[in-house]
Coordinates of C-alpha atoms in Angstrom, one line a residue:
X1 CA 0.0 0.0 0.0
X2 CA 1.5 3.0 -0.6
X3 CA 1.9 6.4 1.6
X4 CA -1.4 7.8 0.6
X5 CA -3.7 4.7 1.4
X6 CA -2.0 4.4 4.2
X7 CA -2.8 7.9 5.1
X8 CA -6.3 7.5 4.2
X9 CA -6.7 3.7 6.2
X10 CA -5.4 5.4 9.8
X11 CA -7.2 8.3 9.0
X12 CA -10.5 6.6 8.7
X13 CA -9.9 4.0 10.9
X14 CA -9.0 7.0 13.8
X15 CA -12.3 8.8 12.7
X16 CA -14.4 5.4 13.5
X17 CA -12.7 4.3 16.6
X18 CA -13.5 8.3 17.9
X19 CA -17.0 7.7 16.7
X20 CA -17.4 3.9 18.7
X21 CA -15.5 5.9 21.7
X22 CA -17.8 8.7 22.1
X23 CA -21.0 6.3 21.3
X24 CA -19.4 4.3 24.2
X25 CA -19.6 7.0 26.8
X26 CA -22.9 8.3 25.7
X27 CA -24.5 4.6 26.2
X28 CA -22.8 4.7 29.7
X29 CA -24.0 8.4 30.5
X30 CA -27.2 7.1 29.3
X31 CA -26.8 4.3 32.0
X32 CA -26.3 6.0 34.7
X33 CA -28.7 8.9 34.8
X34 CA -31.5 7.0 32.7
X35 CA -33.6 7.2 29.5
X36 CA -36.1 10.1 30.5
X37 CA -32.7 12.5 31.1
X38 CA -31.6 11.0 27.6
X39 CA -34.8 11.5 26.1
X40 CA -34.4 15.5 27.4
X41 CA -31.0 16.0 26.1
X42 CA -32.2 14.9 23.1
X43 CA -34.8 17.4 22.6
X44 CA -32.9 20.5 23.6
X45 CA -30.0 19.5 21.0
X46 CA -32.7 19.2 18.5
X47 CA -34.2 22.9 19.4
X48 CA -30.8 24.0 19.6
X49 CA -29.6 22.6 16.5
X50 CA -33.2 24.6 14.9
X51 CA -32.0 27.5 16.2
X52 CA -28.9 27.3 14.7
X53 CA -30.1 26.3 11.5
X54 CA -32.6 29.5 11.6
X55 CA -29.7 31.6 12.4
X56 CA -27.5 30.3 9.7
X57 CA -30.5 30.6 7.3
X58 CA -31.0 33.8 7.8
X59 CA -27.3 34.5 7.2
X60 CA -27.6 33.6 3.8
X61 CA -30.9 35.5 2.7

């Protein structure tokens, strides 16, 4: 394989093992404080992620 692919393989294979890492310590987050805090996290990232996409919309008009 040369330099390039090699490149590319560590890259990609860093970016997944981050991915599985952080997936990791949300499950055990998710553990310990339980599935109704989850379930609230998840809808205040989803209004702030609306906001944000209202804001950045409205920086393009």
């Amino acid at each position: 394989m040369d330099a390039l692919a090699t490149l590319f393989v560590r890259a990609v294979d860093e970016s997944t093992r981050r991915e599985i890492a952080e997936a990791d310590a949300a499950r055990a987050e998710i553990k310990q404080k339980g599935t109704y805090w989850a379930g609230t996290e998840i809808a205040d990232l989803r209004r702030q992620v609306a906001r944000l996409q209202t804001k950045l919309a409205r920086g393009k008009r």
